[in-house]
PDB file of C-alpha atoms in Angstrom:
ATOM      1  CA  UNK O   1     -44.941 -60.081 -43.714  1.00 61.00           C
ATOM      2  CA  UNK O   2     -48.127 -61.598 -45.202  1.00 60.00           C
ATOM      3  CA  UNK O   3     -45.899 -62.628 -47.869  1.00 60.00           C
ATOM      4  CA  UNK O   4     -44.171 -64.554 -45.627  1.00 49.00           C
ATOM      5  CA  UNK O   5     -46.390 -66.426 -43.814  1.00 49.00           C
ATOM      6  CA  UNK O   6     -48.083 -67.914 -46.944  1.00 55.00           C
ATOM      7  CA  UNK O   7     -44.933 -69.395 -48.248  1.00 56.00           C
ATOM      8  CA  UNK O   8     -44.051 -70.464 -45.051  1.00 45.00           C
ATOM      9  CA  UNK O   9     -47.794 -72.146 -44.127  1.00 49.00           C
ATOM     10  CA  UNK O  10     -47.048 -73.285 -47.799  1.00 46.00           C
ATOM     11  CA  UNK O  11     -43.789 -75.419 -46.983  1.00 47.00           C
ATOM     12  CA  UNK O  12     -45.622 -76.456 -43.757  1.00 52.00           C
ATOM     13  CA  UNK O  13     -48.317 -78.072 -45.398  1.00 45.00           C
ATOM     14  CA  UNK O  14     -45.673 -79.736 -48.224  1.00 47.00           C
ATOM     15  CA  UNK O  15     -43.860 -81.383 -45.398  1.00 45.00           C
ATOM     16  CA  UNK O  16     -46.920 -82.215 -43.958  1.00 44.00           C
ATOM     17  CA  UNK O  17     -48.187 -84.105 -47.191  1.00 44.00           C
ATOM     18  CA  UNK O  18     -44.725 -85.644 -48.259  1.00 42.00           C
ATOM     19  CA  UNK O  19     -44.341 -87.133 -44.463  1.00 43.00           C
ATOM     20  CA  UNK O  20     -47.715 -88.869 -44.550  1.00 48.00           C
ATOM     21  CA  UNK O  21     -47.144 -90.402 -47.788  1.00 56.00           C
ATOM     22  CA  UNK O  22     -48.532 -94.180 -47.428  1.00 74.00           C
ATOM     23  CA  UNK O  23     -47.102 -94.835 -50.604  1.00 88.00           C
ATOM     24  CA  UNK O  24     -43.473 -95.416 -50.471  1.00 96.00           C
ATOM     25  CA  UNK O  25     -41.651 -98.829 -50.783  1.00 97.00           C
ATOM     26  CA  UNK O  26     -40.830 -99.187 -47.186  1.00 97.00           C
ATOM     27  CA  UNK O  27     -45.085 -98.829 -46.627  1.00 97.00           C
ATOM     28  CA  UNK O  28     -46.089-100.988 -48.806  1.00 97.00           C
ATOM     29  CA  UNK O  29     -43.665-103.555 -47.836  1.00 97.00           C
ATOM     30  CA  UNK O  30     -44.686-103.117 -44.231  1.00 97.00           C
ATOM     31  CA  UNK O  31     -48.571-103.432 -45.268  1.00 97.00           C
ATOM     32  CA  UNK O  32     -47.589-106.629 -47.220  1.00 95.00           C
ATOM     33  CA  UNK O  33     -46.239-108.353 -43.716  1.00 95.00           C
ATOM     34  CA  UNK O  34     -49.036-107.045 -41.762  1.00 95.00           C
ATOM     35  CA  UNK O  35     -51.363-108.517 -44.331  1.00 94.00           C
ATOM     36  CA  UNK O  36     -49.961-112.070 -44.155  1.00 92.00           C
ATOM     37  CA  UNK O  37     -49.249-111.349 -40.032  1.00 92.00           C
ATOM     38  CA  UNK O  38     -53.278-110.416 -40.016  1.00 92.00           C
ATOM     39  CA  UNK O  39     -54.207-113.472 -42.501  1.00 92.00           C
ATOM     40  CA  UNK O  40     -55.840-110.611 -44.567  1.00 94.00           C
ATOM     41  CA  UNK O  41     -54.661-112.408 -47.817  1.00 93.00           C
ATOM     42  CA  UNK O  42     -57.036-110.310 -50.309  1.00 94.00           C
ATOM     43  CA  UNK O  43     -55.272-106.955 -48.835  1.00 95.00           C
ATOM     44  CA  UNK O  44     -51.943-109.131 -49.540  1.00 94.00           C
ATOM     45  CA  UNK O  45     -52.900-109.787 -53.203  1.00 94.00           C
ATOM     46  CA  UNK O  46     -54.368-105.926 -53.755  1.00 93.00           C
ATOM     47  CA  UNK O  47     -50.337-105.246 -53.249  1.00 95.00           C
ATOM     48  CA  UNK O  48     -49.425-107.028 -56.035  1.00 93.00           C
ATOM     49  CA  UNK O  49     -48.030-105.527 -59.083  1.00 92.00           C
ATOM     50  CA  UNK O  50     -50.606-106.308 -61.553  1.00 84.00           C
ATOM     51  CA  UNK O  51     -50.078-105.500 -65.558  1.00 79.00           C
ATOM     52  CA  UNK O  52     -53.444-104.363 -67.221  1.00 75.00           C
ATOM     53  CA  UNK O  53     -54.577-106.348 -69.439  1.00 71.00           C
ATOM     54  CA  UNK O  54     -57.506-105.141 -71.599  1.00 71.00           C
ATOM     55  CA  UNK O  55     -59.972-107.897 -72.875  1.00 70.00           C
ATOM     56  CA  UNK O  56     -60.522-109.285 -69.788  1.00 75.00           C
ATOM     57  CA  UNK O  57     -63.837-108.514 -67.995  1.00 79.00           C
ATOM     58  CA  UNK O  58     -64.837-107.967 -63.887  1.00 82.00           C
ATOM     59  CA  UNK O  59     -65.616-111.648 -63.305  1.00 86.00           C
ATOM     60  CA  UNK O  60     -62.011-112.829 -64.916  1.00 86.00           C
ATOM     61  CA  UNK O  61     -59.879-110.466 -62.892  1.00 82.00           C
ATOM     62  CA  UNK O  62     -62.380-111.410 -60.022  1.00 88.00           C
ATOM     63  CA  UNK O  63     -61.743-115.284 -60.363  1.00 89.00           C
ATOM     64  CA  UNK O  64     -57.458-114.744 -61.108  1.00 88.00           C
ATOM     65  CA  UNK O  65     -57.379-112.837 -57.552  1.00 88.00           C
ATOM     66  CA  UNK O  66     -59.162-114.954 -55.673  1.00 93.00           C
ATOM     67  CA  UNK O  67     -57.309-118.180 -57.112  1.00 92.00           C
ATOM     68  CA  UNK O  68     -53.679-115.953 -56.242  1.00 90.00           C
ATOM     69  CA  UNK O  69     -55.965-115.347 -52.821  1.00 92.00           C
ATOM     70  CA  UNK O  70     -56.040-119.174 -52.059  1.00 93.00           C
ATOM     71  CA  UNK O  71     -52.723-120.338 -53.271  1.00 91.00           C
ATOM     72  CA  UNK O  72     -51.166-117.000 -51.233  1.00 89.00           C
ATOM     73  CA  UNK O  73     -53.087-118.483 -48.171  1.00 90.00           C
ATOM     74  CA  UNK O  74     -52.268-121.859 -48.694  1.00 90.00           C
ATOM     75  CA  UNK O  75     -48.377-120.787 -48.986  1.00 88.00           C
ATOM     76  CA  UNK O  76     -48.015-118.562 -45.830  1.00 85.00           C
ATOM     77  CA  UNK O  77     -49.770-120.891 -43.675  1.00 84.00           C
ATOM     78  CA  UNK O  78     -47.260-123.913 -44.232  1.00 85.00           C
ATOM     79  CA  UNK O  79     -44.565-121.512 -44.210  1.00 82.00           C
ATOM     80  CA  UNK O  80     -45.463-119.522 -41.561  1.00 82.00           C
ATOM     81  CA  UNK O  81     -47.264-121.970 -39.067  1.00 82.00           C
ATOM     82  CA  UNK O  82     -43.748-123.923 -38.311  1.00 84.00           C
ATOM     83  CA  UNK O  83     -42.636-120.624 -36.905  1.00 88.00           C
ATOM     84  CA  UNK O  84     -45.828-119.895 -34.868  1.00 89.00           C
ATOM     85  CA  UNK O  85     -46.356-117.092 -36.783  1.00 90.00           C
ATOM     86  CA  UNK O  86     -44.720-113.478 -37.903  1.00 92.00           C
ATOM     87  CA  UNK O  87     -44.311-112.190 -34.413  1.00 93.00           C
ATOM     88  CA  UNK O  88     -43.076-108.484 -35.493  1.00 94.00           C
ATOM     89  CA  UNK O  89     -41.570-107.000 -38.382  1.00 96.00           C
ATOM     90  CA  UNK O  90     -39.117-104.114 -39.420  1.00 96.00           C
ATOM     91  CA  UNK O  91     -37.811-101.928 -42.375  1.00 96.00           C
ATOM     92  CA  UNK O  92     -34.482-102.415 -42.075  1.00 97.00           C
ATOM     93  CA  UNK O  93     -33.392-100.533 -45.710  1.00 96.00           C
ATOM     94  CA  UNK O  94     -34.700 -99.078 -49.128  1.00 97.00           C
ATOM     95  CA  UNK O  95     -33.244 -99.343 -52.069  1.00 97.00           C
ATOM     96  CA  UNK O  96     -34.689 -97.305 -55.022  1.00 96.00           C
ATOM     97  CA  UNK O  97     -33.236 -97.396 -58.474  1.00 96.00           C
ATOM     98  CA  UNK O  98     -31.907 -94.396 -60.392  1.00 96.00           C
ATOM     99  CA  UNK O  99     -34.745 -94.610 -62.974  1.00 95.00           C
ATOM    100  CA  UNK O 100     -37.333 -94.956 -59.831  1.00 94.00           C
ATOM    101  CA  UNK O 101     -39.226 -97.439 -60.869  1.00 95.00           C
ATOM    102  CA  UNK O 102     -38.436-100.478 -58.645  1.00 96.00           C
ATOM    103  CA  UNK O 103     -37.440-100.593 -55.126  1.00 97.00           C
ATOM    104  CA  UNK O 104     -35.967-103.325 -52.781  1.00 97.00           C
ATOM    105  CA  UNK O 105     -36.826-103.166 -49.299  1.00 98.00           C
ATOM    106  CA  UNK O 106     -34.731-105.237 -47.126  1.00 98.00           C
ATOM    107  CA  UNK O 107     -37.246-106.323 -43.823  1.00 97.00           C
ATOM    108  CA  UNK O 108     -36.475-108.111 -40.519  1.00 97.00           C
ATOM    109  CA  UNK O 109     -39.202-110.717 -39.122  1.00 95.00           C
ATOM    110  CA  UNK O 110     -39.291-112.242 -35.861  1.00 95.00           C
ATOM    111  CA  UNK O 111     -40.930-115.381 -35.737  1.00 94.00           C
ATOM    112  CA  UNK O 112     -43.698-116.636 -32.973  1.00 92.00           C
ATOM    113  CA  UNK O 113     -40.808-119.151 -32.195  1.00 93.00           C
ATOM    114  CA  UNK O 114     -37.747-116.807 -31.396  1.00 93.00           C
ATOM    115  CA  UNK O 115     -36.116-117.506 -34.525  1.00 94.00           C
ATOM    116  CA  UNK O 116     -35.454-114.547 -37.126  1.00 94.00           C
ATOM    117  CA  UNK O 117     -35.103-113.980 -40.881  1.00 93.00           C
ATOM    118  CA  UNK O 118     -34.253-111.395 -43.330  1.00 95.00           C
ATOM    119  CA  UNK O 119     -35.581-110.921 -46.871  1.00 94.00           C
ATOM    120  CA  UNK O 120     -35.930-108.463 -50.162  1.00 96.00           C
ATOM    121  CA  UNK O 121     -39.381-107.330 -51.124  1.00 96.00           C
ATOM    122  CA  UNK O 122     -39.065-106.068 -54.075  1.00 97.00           C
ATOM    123  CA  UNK O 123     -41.454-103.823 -55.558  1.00 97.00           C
ATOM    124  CA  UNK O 124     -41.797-102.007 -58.851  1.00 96.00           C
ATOM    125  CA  UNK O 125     -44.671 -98.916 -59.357  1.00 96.00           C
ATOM    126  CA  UNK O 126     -47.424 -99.133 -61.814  1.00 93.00           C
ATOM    127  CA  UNK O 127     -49.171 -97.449 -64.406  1.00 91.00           C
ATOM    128  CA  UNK O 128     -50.570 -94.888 -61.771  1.00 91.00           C
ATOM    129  CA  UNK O 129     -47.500 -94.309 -60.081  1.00 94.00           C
ATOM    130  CA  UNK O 130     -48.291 -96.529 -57.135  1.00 96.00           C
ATOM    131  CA  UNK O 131     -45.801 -98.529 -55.764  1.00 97.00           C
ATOM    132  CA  UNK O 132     -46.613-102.783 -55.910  1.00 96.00           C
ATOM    133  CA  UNK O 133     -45.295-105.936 -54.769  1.00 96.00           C
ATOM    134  CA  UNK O 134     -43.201-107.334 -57.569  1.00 94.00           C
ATOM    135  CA  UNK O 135     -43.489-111.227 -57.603  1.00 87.00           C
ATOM    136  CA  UNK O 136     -42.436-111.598 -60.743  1.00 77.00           C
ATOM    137  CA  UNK O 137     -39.291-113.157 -62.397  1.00 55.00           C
TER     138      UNK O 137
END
């Protein structure tokens, strides 16, 4: 009986884990919207898939995000302010690939203005296993 009861706390504390998992494509492409919904542009640009690159010191990474920082802020807010806005957002599929190491997640966004659009974030996971915006080619 003992026996039983560890495996099963055991199982209970796996599903536990696994279900509060932040970092799954769907997440991370729901955090990306609520970035750019919250004008939180630096959480935006953590997101992003990012190659390491050794060479390069604190104050050069520093300086690349917050130039990617800017010209992410300067983007959303002309493309974004016609529309009044992302009003809400939704996961509407995930895609990952049989290798697992990108992901399309398809999301819904409803404007400030009524109107609606659909679009693929894709994302890819990095060195650590994370998974990342992918705003690459």
């Amino acid at each position: 009986m003992k026996k039983l009861m560890t495996i099963l706390g055991v199982l209970i504390l796996t599903l536990v884990m696994t279900s509060c998992n932040s970092n799954t494509p769907t997440k991370v492409a729901e955090k990306s919207i609520a970035c750019i919904q919250k004008g939180d542009y630096e959480g935006y640009v953590d997101l992003i898939y990012q190659k390491k690159e050794e060479g390069k010191d604190k104050k050069e990474i520093e300086d690349e995000k917050q130039m990617l920082v800017a010209m992410m802020k300067d983007k959303a807010t002309k493309k974004f302010e016609k529309q009044d806005g992302i009003k809400s957002y939704e996961a509407l599929s995930e895609e990952i690939s049989e290798d697992g190491k990108t992901a399309i997640v398809k999301m819904k966004m409803v404007m400030g203005d009524g109107s609606e659009t659909t679009d693929d974030i894709k994302l890819r996971k990095d060195e650590d296993g994370n998974w990342k915006l992918d705003i690459g080619k």
